[in-house]
């Protein structure tokens, strides 16, 4: 998915990433209605700020194909309470979750 491809589409509720290897920078930023993601079986990288301000995301399970989640990938995803990480993950950004300068203590990465 290219950088900014669905940027600020406020009515987007769900997305299917059939053959995407990468979610580009800010690809889904400000998609405030987004609450469902079908990751597909090819995703390897989630770029910087890919899902910034996607408030309705709550419980995400990353596929085993994901090897990299960049900084601020889920910045200000205030509804996110649980993130299950895949078995192939090699890089998990220093600050993948952040809101108003604070990291989310309530997000529970699950290995």
CSV table of C-alpha atoms in Angstrom, one decimal:
chain,number,residue,atom,x,y,z
A,1,UNK,CA,0.0,0.0,0.0
A,2,UNK,CA,1.6,3.3,-1.0
A,3,UNK,CA,2.2,6.2,1.4
A,4,UNK,CA,-0.9,8.2,2.1
A,5,UNK,CA,-3.1,6.0,-0.1
A,6,UNK,CA,-6.2,6.1,2.2
A,7,UNK,CA,-5.1,9.2,4.2
A,8,UNK,CA,-8.0,11.0,5.8
A,9,UNK,CA,-10.8,8.8,4.4
A,10,UNK,CA,-12.9,9.3,7.5
A,11,UNK,CA,-15.7,6.9,6.5
A,12,UNK,CA,-13.6,3.9,5.8
A,13,UNK,CA,-14.7,1.1,8.1
A,14,UNK,CA,-12.9,-2.0,7.0
A,15,UNK,CA,-10.0,-3.0,4.7
A,16,UNK,CA,-8.7,-6.2,3.2
A,17,UNK,CA,-5.0,-6.3,2.4
A,18,UNK,CA,-4.9,-9.4,0.1
A,19,UNK,CA,-1.4,-9.2,-1.4
A,20,UNK,CA,0.1,-6.1,0.3
A,21,UNK,CA,3.7,-6.6,1.5
A,22,UNK,CA,3.9,-3.2,3.1
A,23,UNK,CA,1.6,-0.6,4.5
A,24,UNK,CA,3.2,2.8,3.6
A,25,UNK,CA,3.7,5.8,5.8
A,26,UNK,CA,0.3,7.3,6.9
A,27,UNK,CA,-1.5,5.0,4.6
A,28,UNK,CA,-4.6,4.9,6.9
A,29,UNK,CA,-3.9,7.9,9.1
A,30,UNK,CA,-7.1,9.7,10.2
A,31,UNK,CA,-9.4,6.8,9.0
A,32,UNK,CA,-11.4,7.4,12.2
A,33,UNK,CA,-14.1,4.9,11.4
A,34,UNK,CA,-11.7,2.0,10.6
A,35,UNK,CA,-12.4,-0.9,13.0
A,36,UNK,CA,-11.7,-4.0,11.0
A,37,UNK,CA,-8.5,-5.1,9.1
A,38,UNK,CA,-8.1,-8.3,7.2
A,39,UNK,CA,-4.3,-8.5,6.9
A,40,UNK,CA,-4.1,-11.1,4.2
A,41,UNK,CA,-1.1,-13.4,4.0
A,42,UNK,CA,1.7,-11.3,2.5
A,43,UNK,CA,2.2,-8.3,4.9
A,44,UNK,CA,5.8,-7.8,6.1
A,45,UNK,CA,6.1,-4.2,7.2
A,46,UNK,CA,3.9,-1.5,8.8
A,47,UNK,CA,5.5,1.9,8.2
A,48,UNK,CA,5.8,5.0,10.4
A,49,UNK,CA,2.4,6.4,11.4
A,50,UNK,CA,0.5,4.0,9.1
A,51,UNK,CA,-2.6,4.0,11.4
A,52,UNK,CA,-2.3,7.3,13.3
A,53,UNK,CA,-5.6,8.5,14.7
A,54,UNK,CA,-7.5,5.3,13.9
A,55,UNK,CA,-9.5,5.6,17.1
A,56,UNK,CA,-11.8,2.6,16.5
A,57,UNK,CA,-9.1,0.0,16.2
A,58,UNK,CA,-9.3,-2.1,19.4
A,59,UNK,CA,-8.0,-5.7,19.3
A,60,UNK,CA,-5.5,-6.4,16.5
A,61,UNK,CA,-3.8,-9.7,15.6
A,62,UNK,CA,-0.8,-9.2,13.3
A,63,UNK,CA,-0.1,-12.1,11.0
A,64,UNK,CA,3.1,-14.2,11.3
A,65,UNK,CA,4.4,-12.7,8.1
A,66,UNK,CA,5.0,-9.2,9.7
A,67,UNK,CA,8.7,-8.7,10.4
A,68,UNK,CA,8.6,-4.9,11.1
A,69,UNK,CA,6.3,-2.4,12.9
A,70,UNK,CA,7.8,1.1,12.7
A,71,UNK,CA,7.7,4.0,15.2
A,72,UNK,CA,4.3,5.6,15.8
A,73,UNK,CA,2.6,3.0,13.6
A,74,UNK,CA,-0.4,3.1,15.9
A,75,UNK,CA,0.0,6.6,17.3
A,76,UNK,CA,-3.2,8.0,18.9
A,77,UNK,CA,-5.2,4.8,18.4
A,78,UNK,CA,-6.9,5.5,21.6
A,79,UNK,CA,-9.3,2.5,21.4
A,80,UNK,CA,-6.4,0.0,21.0
A,81,UNK,CA,-6.2,-2.3,24.0
A,82,UNK,CA,-4.6,-5.4,22.7
A,83,UNK,CA,-2.1,-6.2,20.0
A,84,UNK,CA,-1.1,-9.8,19.2
A,85,UNK,CA,2.3,-10.0,17.6
A,86,UNK,CA,3.3,-12.5,14.9
A,87,UNK,CA,6.0,-15.1,15.3
A,88,UNK,CA,8.3,-13.5,12.6
A,89,UNK,CA,8.5,-10.0,14.1
A,90,UNK,CA,12.1,-8.8,14.2
A,91,UNK,CA,11.6,-5.0,14.6
A,92,UNK,CA,9.1,-3.3,16.9
A,93,UNK,CA,9.5,0.4,16.8
A,94,UNK,CA,10.6,2.3,19.9
A,95,UNK,CA,7.3,4.1,20.2
A,96,UNK,CA,4.7,2.2,18.2
A,97,UNK,CA,1.8,3.6,20.4
A,98,UNK,CA,1.8,7.2,21.5
A,99,UNK,CA,-0.7,9.8,22.4
A,100,UNK,CA,0.0,13.3,23.7
A,101,UNK,CA,3.6,12.4,24.4
A,102,UNK,CA,2.7,9.3,26.5
A,103,UNK,CA,3.0,5.7,25.5
A,104,UNK,CA,-0.1,3.6,26.1
A,105,UNK,CA,0.3,1.5,29.3
A,106,UNK,CA,-3.0,-0.2,28.6
A,107,UNK,CA,-1.9,-1.8,25.3
A,108,UNK,CA,-0.9,-5.4,25.9
A,109,UNK,CA,1.5,-6.8,23.2
A,110,UNK,CA,1.0,-10.5,23.1
A,111,UNK,CA,3.7,-12.8,21.8
